[in-house]
Structure formats: C-alpha cells, structure tokens
PDB file of N, CA and C in Angstrom:
ATOM      1  N   UNK A 266     -22.334 105.832  10.051  1.00 56.00           N
ATOM      2  CA  UNK A 266     -22.781 105.243   8.816  1.00 56.00           C
ATOM      3  C   UNK A 266     -24.239 105.589   8.578  1.00 56.00           C
ATOM      4  N   UNK A 267     -24.526 105.803   7.336  1.00 67.00           N
ATOM      5  CA  UNK A 267     -25.918 106.088   7.011  1.00 67.00           C
ATOM      6  C   UNK A 267     -26.679 104.778   6.846  1.00 67.00           C
ATOM      7  N   UNK A 268     -27.965 104.856   6.902  1.00 88.00           N
ATOM      8  CA  UNK A 268     -28.816 103.677   6.847  1.00 88.00           C
ATOM      9  C   UNK A 268     -28.670 102.893   5.536  1.00 88.00           C
ATOM     10  N   UNK A 269     -28.665 103.526   4.354  1.00 89.00           N
ATOM     11  CA  UNK A 269     -28.503 102.748   3.112  1.00 89.00           C
ATOM     12  C   UNK A 269     -27.141 102.039   3.038  1.00 89.00           C
ATOM     13  N   UNK A 270     -26.102 102.682   3.562  1.00 90.00           N
ATOM     14  CA  UNK A 270     -24.782 102.058   3.549  1.00 90.00           C
ATOM     15  C   UNK A 270     -24.753 100.852   4.490  1.00 90.00           C
ATOM     16  N   UNK A 271     -25.413 100.961   5.623  1.00 91.00           N
ATOM     17  CA  UNK A 271     -25.490  99.860   6.587  1.00 91.00           C
ATOM     18  C   UNK A 271     -26.253  98.687   5.982  1.00 91.00           C
ATOM     19  N   UNK A 272     -27.309  98.971   5.257  1.00 92.00           N
ATOM     20  CA  UNK A 272     -28.081  97.919   4.614  1.00 92.00           C
ATOM     21  C   UNK A 272     -27.244  97.190   3.556  1.00 92.00           C
ATOM     22  N   UNK A 273     -26.442  97.941   2.820  1.00 93.00           N
ATOM     23  CA  UNK A 273     -25.582  97.349   1.807  1.00 93.00           C
ATOM     24  C   UNK A 273     -24.545  96.428   2.444  1.00 93.00           C
ATOM     25  N   UNK A 274     -23.936  96.882   3.515  1.00 93.00           N
ATOM     26  CA  UNK A 274     -22.937  96.076   4.217  1.00 93.00           C
ATOM     27  C   UNK A 274     -23.584  94.811   4.780  1.00 93.00           C
ATOM     28  N   UNK A 275     -24.751  94.936   5.365  1.00 94.00           N
ATOM     29  CA  UNK A 275     -25.447  93.775   5.923  1.00 94.00           C
ATOM     30  C   UNK A 275     -25.829  92.793   4.815  1.00 94.00           C
ATOM     31  N   UNK A 276     -26.255  93.294   3.677  1.00 95.00           N
ATOM     32  CA  UNK A 276     -26.612  92.429   2.555  1.00 95.00           C
ATOM     33  C   UNK A 276     -25.389  91.653   2.063  1.00 95.00           C
ATOM     34  N   UNK A 277     -24.239  92.304   2.011  1.00 95.00           N
ATOM     35  CA  UNK A 277     -23.008  91.628   1.600  1.00 95.00           C
ATOM     36  C   UNK A 277     -22.608  90.547   2.606  1.00 95.00           C
ATOM     37  N   UNK A 278     -22.777  90.838   3.880  1.00 95.00           N
ATOM     38  CA  UNK A 278     -22.447  89.846   4.910  1.00 95.00           C
ATOM     39  C   UNK A 278     -23.380  88.644   4.803  1.00 95.00           C
ATOM     40  N   UNK A 279     -24.656  88.896   4.622  1.00 94.00           N
ATOM     41  CA  UNK A 279     -25.620  87.806   4.476  1.00 94.00           C
ATOM     42  C   UNK A 279     -25.298  86.969   3.240  1.00 94.00           C
ATOM     43  N   UNK A 280     -24.941  87.604   2.136  1.00 93.00           N
ATOM     44  CA  UNK A 280     -24.578  86.879   0.915  1.00 93.00           C
ATOM     45  C   UNK A 280     -23.337  86.015   1.136  1.00 93.00           C
ATOM     46  N   UNK A 281     -22.362  86.540   1.853  1.00 92.00           N
ATOM     47  CA  UNK A 281     -21.150  85.772   2.129  1.00 92.00           C
ATOM     48  C   UNK A 281     -21.461  84.547   2.990  1.00 92.00           C
ATOM     49  N   UNK A 282     -22.301  84.708   3.996  1.00 92.00           N
ATOM     50  CA  UNK A 282     -22.674  83.592   4.862  1.00 92.00           C
ATOM     51  C   UNK A 282     -23.450  82.542   4.070  1.00 92.00           C
ATOM     52  N   UNK A 283     -24.388  82.979   3.236  1.00 93.00           N
ATOM     53  CA  UNK A 283     -25.145  82.047   2.399  1.00 93.00           C
ATOM     54  C   UNK A 283     -24.227  81.297   1.437  1.00 93.00           C
ATOM     55  N   UNK A 284     -23.275  81.990   0.854  1.00 91.00           N
ATOM     56  CA  UNK A 284     -22.329  81.361  -0.066  1.00 91.00           C
ATOM     57  C   UNK A 284     -21.531  80.271   0.658  1.00 91.00           C
ATOM     58  N   UNK A 285     -21.134  80.549   1.878  1.00 90.00           N
ATOM     59  CA  UNK A 285     -20.381  79.559   2.646  1.00 90.00           C
ATOM     60  C   UNK A 285     -21.217  78.307   2.883  1.00 90.00           C
ATOM     61  N   UNK A 286     -22.442  78.480   3.355  1.00 88.00           N
ATOM     62  CA  UNK A 286     -23.266  77.325   3.705  1.00 88.00           C
ATOM     63  C   UNK A 286     -23.844  76.604   2.484  1.00 88.00           C
ATOM     64  N   UNK A 287     -23.936  77.258   1.346  1.00 91.00           N
ATOM     65  CA  UNK A 287     -24.514  76.621   0.169  1.00 91.00           C
ATOM     66  C   UNK A 287     -23.463  76.082  -0.805  1.00 91.00           C
ATOM     67  N   UNK A 288     -22.243  76.568  -0.753  1.00 88.00           N
ATOM     68  CA  UNK A 288     -21.244  76.136  -1.734  1.00 88.00           C
ATOM     69  C   UNK A 288     -19.970  75.589  -1.092  1.00 88.00           C
ATOM     70  N   UNK A 289     -19.374  76.336  -0.226  1.00 89.00           N
ATOM     71  CA  UNK A 289     -18.065  75.960   0.296  1.00 89.00           C
ATOM     72  C   UNK A 289     -18.148  74.795   1.274  1.00 89.00           C
ATOM     73  N   UNK A 290     -19.057  74.842   2.216  1.00 90.00           N
ATOM     74  CA  UNK A 290     -19.163  73.803   3.240  1.00 90.00           C
ATOM     75  C   UNK A 290     -19.528  72.440   2.651  1.00 90.00           C
ATOM     76  N   UNK A 291     -20.523  72.338   1.754  1.00 90.00           N
ATOM     77  CA  UNK A 291     -20.812  71.022   1.158  1.00 90.00           C
ATOM     78  C   UNK A 291     -19.640  70.459   0.353  1.00 90.00           C
ATOM     79  N   UNK A 292     -18.898  71.326  -0.329  1.00 90.00           N
ATOM     80  CA  UNK A 292     -17.747  70.859  -1.099  1.00 90.00           C
ATOM     81  C   UNK A 292     -16.673  70.306  -0.179  1.00 90.00           C
ATOM     82  N   UNK A 293     -16.462  70.938   0.968  1.00 92.00           N
ATOM     83  CA  UNK A 293     -15.482  70.435   1.931  1.00 92.00           C
ATOM     84  C   UNK A 293     -15.898  69.068   2.468  1.00 92.00           C
ATOM     85  N   UNK A 294     -17.188  68.876   2.728  1.00 92.00           N
ATOM     86  CA  UNK A 294     -17.679  67.581   3.199  1.00 92.00           C
ATOM     87  C   UNK A 294     -17.464  66.515   2.125  1.00 92.00           C
ATOM     88  N   UNK A 295     -17.754  66.850   0.876  1.00 89.00           N
ATOM     89  CA  UNK A 295     -17.565  65.923  -0.232  1.00 89.00           C
ATOM     90  C   UNK A 295     -16.086  65.548  -0.371  1.00 89.00           C
ATOM     91  N   UNK A 296     -15.197  66.529  -0.281  1.00 89.00           N
ATOM     92  CA  UNK A 296     -13.763  66.266  -0.378  1.00 89.00           C
ATOM     93  C   UNK A 296     -13.288  65.365   0.749  1.00 89.00           C
ATOM     94  N   UNK A 297     -13.798  65.574   1.958  1.00 92.00           N
ATOM     95  CA  UNK A 297     -13.424  64.745   3.096  1.00 92.00           C
ATOM     96  C   UNK A 297     -13.899  63.303   2.900  1.00 92.00           C
ATOM     97  N   UNK A 298     -15.098  63.129   2.366  1.00 89.00           N
ATOM     98  CA  UNK A 298     -15.628  61.787   2.091  1.00 89.00           C
ATOM     99  C   UNK A 298     -14.759  61.073   1.059  1.00 89.00           C
ATOM    100  N   UNK A 299     -14.381  61.769  -0.005  1.00 88.00           N
ATOM    101  CA  UNK A 299     -13.528  61.183  -1.034  1.00 88.00           C
ATOM    102  C   UNK A 299     -12.166  60.795  -0.458  1.00 88.00           C
ATOM    103  N   UNK A 300     -11.633  61.617   0.431  1.00 90.00           N
ATOM    104  CA  UNK A 300     -10.340  61.322   1.063  1.00 90.00           C
ATOM    105  C   UNK A 300     -10.444  60.062   1.913  1.00 90.00           C
ATOM    106  N   UNK A 301     -11.545  59.914   2.652  1.00 89.00           N
ATOM    107  CA  UNK A 301     -11.749  58.714   3.467  1.00 89.00           C
ATOM    108  C   UNK A 301     -11.867  57.476   2.585  1.00 89.00           C
ATOM    109  N   UNK A 302     -12.559  57.604   1.466  1.00 87.00           N
ATOM    110  CA  UNK A 302     -12.693  56.480   0.537  1.00 87.00           C
ATOM    111  C   UNK A 302     -11.323  56.068   0.012  1.00 87.00           C
ATOM    112  N   UNK A 303     -10.515  57.038  -0.409  1.00 87.00           N
ATOM    113  CA  UNK A 303      -9.182  56.724  -0.936  1.00 87.00           C
ATOM    114  C   UNK A 303      -8.309  56.054   0.110  1.00 87.00           C
ATOM    115  N   UNK A 304      -8.398  56.507   1.355  1.00 88.00           N
ATOM    116  CA  UNK A 304      -7.554  55.950   2.410  1.00 88.00           C
ATOM    117  C   UNK A 304      -7.993  54.562   2.846  1.00 88.00           C
ATOM    118  N   UNK A 305      -9.247  54.189   2.590  1.00 88.00           N
ATOM    119  CA  UNK A 305      -9.747  52.901   3.053  1.00 88.00           C
ATOM    120  C   UNK A 305      -9.717  51.825   1.967  1.00 88.00           C
ATOM    121  N   UNK A 306      -9.228  52.149   0.779  1.00 90.00           N
ATOM    122  CA  UNK A 306      -9.219  51.166  -0.310  1.00 90.00           C
ATOM    123  C   UNK A 306      -8.280  50.006  -0.011  1.00 90.00           C
ATOM    124  N   UNK A 307      -8.720  48.810  -0.401  1.00 90.00           N
ATOM    125  CA  UNK A 307      -7.895  47.616  -0.242  1.00 90.00           C
ATOM    126  C   UNK A 307      -8.167  46.686  -1.415  1.00 90.00           C
ATOM    127  N   UNK A 308      -7.234  45.795  -1.662  1.00 91.00           N
ATOM    128  CA  UNK A 308      -7.399  44.824  -2.731  1.00 91.00           C
ATOM    129  C   UNK A 308      -8.588  43.920  -2.393  1.00 91.00           C
ATOM    130  N   UNK A 309      -9.449  43.711  -3.376  1.00 90.00           N
ATOM    131  CA  UNK A 309     -10.631  42.881  -3.193  1.00 90.00           C
ATOM    132  C   UNK A 309     -11.906  43.666  -2.946  1.00 90.00           C
ATOM    133  N   UNK A 310     -11.789  44.968  -2.748  1.00 91.00           N
ATOM    134  CA  UNK A 310     -12.974  45.807  -2.537  1.00 91.00           C
ATOM    135  C   UNK A 310     -13.758  45.948  -3.831  1.00 91.00           C
ATOM    136  N   UNK A 311     -15.078  45.903  -3.733  1.00 92.00           N
ATOM    137  CA  UNK A 311     -15.947  46.185  -4.867  1.00 92.00           C
ATOM    138  C   UNK A 311     -16.159  47.690  -4.926  1.00 92.00           C
ATOM    139  N   UNK A 312     -16.066  48.253  -6.116  1.00 93.00           N
ATOM    140  CA  UNK A 312     -16.169  49.701  -6.260  1.00 93.00           C
ATOM    141  C   UNK A 312     -17.165  50.072  -7.346  1.00 93.00           C
ATOM    142  N   UNK A 313     -17.571  51.343  -7.298  1.00 93.00           N
ATOM    143  CA  UNK A 313     -18.346  51.959  -8.374  1.00 93.00           C
ATOM    144  C   UNK A 313     -17.561  53.183  -8.808  1.00 93.00           C
ATOM    145  N   UNK A 314     -17.338  53.315 -10.112  1.00 92.00           N
ATOM    146  CA  UNK A 314     -16.574  54.448 -10.619  1.00 92.00           C
ATOM    147  C   UNK A 314     -17.489  55.639 -10.883  1.00 92.00           C
ATOM    148  N   UNK A 315     -16.895  56.771 -11.155  1.00 90.00           N
ATOM    149  CA  UNK A 315     -17.672  57.963 -11.468  1.00 90.00           C
ATOM    150  C   UNK A 315     -18.412  57.813 -12.801  1.00 90.00           C
ATOM    151  N   UNK A 316     -17.994  56.853 -13.620  1.00 90.00           N
ATOM    152  CA  UNK A 316     -18.674  56.576 -14.893  1.00 90.00           C
ATOM    153  C   UNK A 316     -19.843  55.621 -14.734  1.00 90.00           C
ATOM    154  N   UNK A 317     -19.983  55.040 -13.547  1.00 91.00           N
ATOM    155  CA  UNK A 317     -21.085  54.123 -13.296  1.00 91.00           C
ATOM    156  C   UNK A 317     -20.722  52.662 -13.471  1.00 91.00           C
ATOM    157  N   UNK A 318     -19.443  52.354 -13.685  1.00 91.00           N
ATOM    158  CA  UNK A 318     -19.010  50.971 -13.830  1.00 91.00           C
ATOM    159  C   UNK A 318     -18.729  50.369 -12.459  1.00 91.00           C
ATOM    160  N   UNK A 319     -19.030  49.084 -12.335  1.00 92.00           N
ATOM    161  CA  UNK A 319     -18.751  48.353 -11.105  1.00 92.00           C
ATOM    162  C   UNK A 319     -17.586  47.403 -11.357  1.00 92.00           C
ATOM    163  N   UNK A 320     -16.701  47.281 -10.372  1.00 92.00           N
ATOM    164  CA  UNK A 320     -15.561  46.396 -10.533  1.00 92.00           C
ATOM    165  C   UNK A 320     -14.960  46.024  -9.197  1.00 92.00           C
ATOM    166  N   UNK A 321     -13.848  45.280  -9.269  1.00 92.00           N
ATOM    167  CA  UNK A 321     -13.140  44.818  -8.079  1.00 92.00           C
ATOM    168  C   UNK A 321     -11.687  45.265  -8.186  1.00 92.00           C
ATOM    169  N   UNK A 322     -11.151  45.782  -7.099  1.00 93.00           N
ATOM    170  CA  UNK A 322      -9.765  46.255  -7.090  1.00 93.00           C
ATOM    171  C   UNK A 322      -8.817  45.062  -7.041  1.00 93.00           C
ATOM    172  N   UNK A 323      -7.856  45.037  -7.976  1.00 93.00           N
ATOM    173  CA  UNK A 323      -6.847  43.986  -8.011  1.00 93.00           C
ATOM    174  C   UNK A 323      -5.490  44.467  -7.534  1.00 93.00           C
ATOM    175  N   UNK A 324      -5.249  45.754  -7.639  1.00 93.00           N
ATOM    176  CA  UNK A 324      -3.959  46.283  -7.223  1.00 93.00           C
ATOM    177  C   UNK A 324      -4.023  47.787  -7.000  1.00 93.00           C
ATOM    178  N   UNK A 325      -3.179  48.269  -6.105  1.00 93.00           N
ATOM    179  CA  UNK A 325      -3.103  49.705  -5.814  1.00 93.00           C
ATOM    180  C   UNK A 325      -1.638  50.103  -5.890  1.00 93.00           C
ATOM    181  N   UNK A 326      -1.340  51.081  -6.745  1.00 92.00           N
ATOM    182  CA  UNK A 326       0.029  51.567  -6.928  1.00 92.00           C
ATOM    183  C   UNK A 326       0.012  53.087  -6.911  1.00 92.00           C
ATOM    184  N   UNK A 327       0.130  53.682  -5.746  1.00 88.00           N
ATOM    185  CA  UNK A 327       0.094  55.137  -5.627  1.00 88.00           C
ATOM    186  C   UNK A 327      -1.292  55.678  -5.919  1.00 88.00           C
ATOM    187  N   UNK A 328      -1.405  56.507  -6.951  1.00 89.00           N
ATOM    188  CA  UNK A 328      -2.692  57.088  -7.328  1.00 89.00           C
ATOM    189  C   UNK A 328      -3.390  56.297  -8.433  1.00 89.00           C
ATOM    190  N   UNK A 329      -2.889  55.107  -8.742  1.00 93.00           N
ATOM    191  CA  UNK A 329      -3.471  54.275  -9.792  1.00 93.00           C
ATOM    192  C   UNK A 329      -3.943  52.962  -9.174  1.00 93.00           C
ATOM    193  N   UNK A 330      -5.168  52.587  -9.498  1.00 94.00           N
ATOM    194  CA  UNK A 330      -5.693  51.298  -9.069  1.00 94.00           C
ATOM    195  C   UNK A 330      -5.987  50.459 -10.316  1.00 94.00           C
ATOM    196  N   UNK A 331      -5.745  49.163 -10.206  1.00 94.00           N
ATOM    197  CA  UNK A 331      -6.073  48.240 -11.292  1.00 94.00           C
ATOM    198  C   UNK A 331      -7.403  47.613 -10.918  1.00 94.00           C
ATOM    199  N   UNK A 332      -8.400  47.818 -11.789  1.00 93.00           N
ATOM    200  CA  UNK A 332      -9.758  47.358 -11.511  1.00 93.00           C
ATOM    201  C   UNK A 332     -10.158  46.321 -12.552  1.00 93.00           C
ATOM    202  N   UNK A 333     -10.795  45.260 -12.083  1.00 93.00           N
ATOM    203  CA  UNK A 333     -11.293  44.213 -12.961  1.00 93.00           C
ATOM    204  C   UNK A 333     -12.794  44.398 -13.127  1.00 93.00           C
ATOM    205  N   UNK A 334     -13.225  44.515 -14.384  1.00 89.00           N
ATOM    206  CA  UNK A 334     -14.632  44.724 -14.701  1.00 89.00           C
ATOM    207  C   UNK A 334     -15.198  43.478 -15.357  1.00 89.00           C
ATOM    208  N   UNK A 335     -16.449  43.164 -15.088  1.00 82.00           N
ATOM    209  CA  UNK A 335     -17.144  42.067 -15.754  1.00 82.00           C
ATOM    210  C   UNK A 335     -16.885  40.718 -15.120  1.00 82.00           C
ATOM    211  N   UNK A 336     -17.606  39.733 -15.612  1.00 79.00           N
ATOM    212  CA  UNK A 336     -17.511  38.384 -15.072  1.00 79.00           C
ATOM    213  C   UNK A 336     -16.486  37.517 -15.779  1.00 79.00           C
ATOM    214  N   UNK A 337     -16.007  37.950 -16.953  1.00 75.00           N
ATOM    215  CA  UNK A 337     -15.097  37.100 -17.714  1.00 75.00           C
ATOM    216  C   UNK A 337     -13.653  37.176 -17.220  1.00 75.00           C
ATOM    217  N   UNK A 338     -13.357  38.047 -16.301  1.00 74.00           N
ATOM    218  CA  UNK A 338     -12.034  38.179 -15.662  1.00 74.00           C
ATOM    219  C   UNK A 338     -10.926  38.565 -16.637  1.00 74.00           C
ATOM    220  N   UNK A 339     -11.281  39.140 -17.788  1.00 81.00           N
ATOM    221  CA  UNK A 339     -10.264  39.533 -18.753  1.00 81.00           C
ATOM    222  C   UNK A 339     -10.189  41.042 -18.941  1.00 81.00           C
ATOM    223  N   UNK A 340     -11.028  41.780 -18.284  1.00 87.00           N
ATOM    224  CA  UNK A 340     -11.072  43.229 -18.462  1.00 87.00           C
ATOM    225  C   UNK A 340     -10.469  43.900 -17.234  1.00 87.00           C
ATOM    226  N   UNK A 341      -9.167  44.122 -17.279  1.00 91.00           N
ATOM    227  CA  UNK A 341      -8.446  44.768 -16.181  1.00 91.00           C
ATOM    228  C   UNK A 341      -7.938  46.113 -16.665  1.00 91.00           C
ATOM    229  N   UNK A 342      -8.353  47.162 -15.986  1.00 92.00           N
ATOM    230  CA  UNK A 342      -8.037  48.509 -16.434  1.00 92.00           C
ATOM    231  C   UNK A 342      -7.400  49.302 -15.303  1.00 92.00           C
ATOM    232  N   UNK A 343      -6.230  49.916 -15.564  1.00 94.00           N
ATOM    233  CA  UNK A 343      -5.676  50.839 -14.569  1.00 94.00           C
ATOM    234  C   UNK A 343      -6.442  52.159 -14.650  1.00 94.00           C
ATOM    235  N   UNK A 344      -6.781  52.704 -13.499  1.00 93.00           N
ATOM    236  CA  UNK A 344      -7.518  53.966 -13.496  1.00 93.00           C
ATOM    237  C   UNK A 344      -7.074  54.823 -12.323  1.00 93.00           C
ATOM    238  N   UNK A 345      -7.365  56.104 -12.411  1.00 93.00           N
ATOM    239  CA  UNK A 345      -7.023  57.055 -11.360  1.00 93.00           C
ATOM    240  C   UNK A 345      -7.863  56.784 -10.118  1.00 93.00           C
ATOM    241  N   UNK A 346      -7.241  56.890  -8.978  1.00 92.00           N
ATOM    242  CA  UNK A 346      -7.915  56.596  -7.709  1.00 92.00           C
ATOM    243  C   UNK A 346      -9.045  57.584  -7.426  1.00 92.00           C
ATOM    244  N   UNK A 347      -8.981  58.776  -8.010  1.00 89.00           N
ATOM    245  CA  UNK A 347     -10.003  59.794  -7.782  1.00 89.00           C
ATOM    246  C   UNK A 347     -11.307  59.508  -8.526  1.00 89.00           C
ATOM    247  N   UNK A 348     -11.317  58.527  -9.420  1.00 91.00           N
ATOM    248  CA  UNK A 348     -12.528  58.172 -10.171  1.00 91.00           C
ATOM    249  C   UNK A 348     -13.444  57.248  -9.385  1.00 91.00           C
ATOM    250  N   UNK A 349     -13.034  56.826  -8.206  1.00 91.00           N
ATOM    251  CA  UNK A 349     -13.836  55.907  -7.405  1.00 91.00           C
ATOM    252  C   UNK A 349     -14.840  56.704  -6.588  1.00 91.00           C
ATOM    253  N   UNK A 350     -16.119  56.379  -6.756  1.00 90.00           N
ATOM    254  CA  UNK A 350     -17.197  57.082  -6.059  1.00 90.00           C
ATOM    255  C   UNK A 350     -17.683  56.346  -4.818  1.00 90.00           C
ATOM    256  N   UNK A 351     -17.803  55.015  -4.902  1.00 90.00           N
ATOM    257  CA  UNK A 351     -18.321  54.228  -3.792  1.00 90.00           C
ATOM    258  C   UNK A 351     -17.473  52.986  -3.601  1.00 90.00           C
ATOM    259  N   UNK A 352     -17.365  52.528  -2.347  1.00 91.00           N
ATOM    260  CA  UNK A 352     -16.614  51.323  -2.021  1.00 91.00           C
ATOM    261  C   UNK A 352     -17.506  50.411  -1.203  1.00 91.00           C
ATOM    262  N   UNK A 353     -17.498  49.134  -1.562  1.00 86.00           N
ATOM    263  CA  UNK A 353     -18.233  48.134  -0.813  1.00 86.00           C
ATOM    264  C   UNK A 353     -17.233  47.087  -0.353  1.00 86.00           C
ATOM    265  N   UNK A 354     -16.975  47.048   0.941  1.00 80.00           N
ATOM    266  CA  UNK A 354     -16.017  46.110   1.504  1.00 80.00           C
ATOM    267  C   UNK A 354     -16.602  44.699   1.485  1.00 80.00           C
ATOM    268  N   UNK A 355     -15.769  43.690   1.165  1.00 75.00           N
ATOM    269  CA  UNK A 355     -16.280  42.316   1.197  1.00 75.00           C
ATOM    270  C   UNK A 355     -16.542  41.888   2.639  1.00 75.00           C
ATOM    271  N   UNK A 356     -17.549  41.042   2.798  1.00 73.00           N
ATOM    272  CA  UNK A 356     -17.896  40.549   4.137  1.00 73.00           C
ATOM    273  C   UNK A 356     -16.888  39.489   4.553  1.00 73.00           C
ATOM    274  N   UNK A 357     -16.457  39.565   5.810  1.00 65.00           N
ATOM    275  CA  UNK A 357     -15.500  38.605   6.338  1.00 65.00           C
ATOM    276  C   UNK A 357     -16.276  37.500   7.039  1.00 65.00           C
ATOM    277  N   UNK A 358     -16.011  36.253   6.628  1.00 60.00           N
ATOM    278  CA  UNK A 358     -16.684  35.124   7.241  1.00 60.00           C
ATOM    279  C   UNK A 358     -15.958  34.731   8.519  1.00 60.00           C
ATOM    280  N   UNK A 359     -16.730  34.532   9.573  1.00 59.00           N
ATOM    281  CA  UNK A 359     -16.140  34.103  10.827  1.00 59.00           C
ATOM    282  C   UNK A 359     -16.276  32.598  10.952  1.00 59.00           C
ATOM    283  N   UNK A 360     -15.182  31.944  11.358  1.00 54.00           N
ATOM    284  CA  UNK A 360     -15.201  30.483  11.466  1.00 54.00           C
ATOM    285  C   UNK A 360     -15.633  30.034  12.837  1.00 54.00           C
TER     286      UNK A 360
END
C-alpha cells in the first residue's frame, strides 16, 4: 500500500471509531435506561412525561399507561409508555 492510501484507510477507521463513541454508544445507553424505566413502572409511581407534565400512574395495560394529572383528580389520560422520561417511586413508610 502506498502512503496516501494508508492515510485514507486510517482516517476512515478513526472516523468510524469516533462515530461509534459519539453517536451509537450514547444512544444504546439511553435506550437501556428507557427500557429499565418501562420495566420498573408500577401503579402509584410519580412520573414526568417527555412533554414536561408531571402525574401519577393509575393503571398499566400493555404499552398504555393511564396517568392522572393535576390536583383536582379529574384529568386522567391514557398515554404511550414510551413518553415517560423519569420515574419517582413513592417512599414506603416502615411501621
């Protein structure tokens, strides 16, 4: 191989490695975090949606969760489970 061709091949390898560490690997970590959140959901958990709304889970039916928003207890909305960004588990009181 000639020197310019070797440099081109090395540049492509470096670009591929950078692409992996800057794009693919962080996305895999994010997907794994979302999967853990979905698997740990339970009725009564406080959540934050991807839209920025806070609510409490009232029911889980497959990929749909029923979330109650607000203090008036009249705003219950079914939503996709993938819209949940954060989960806050309620504290368990010990007797």
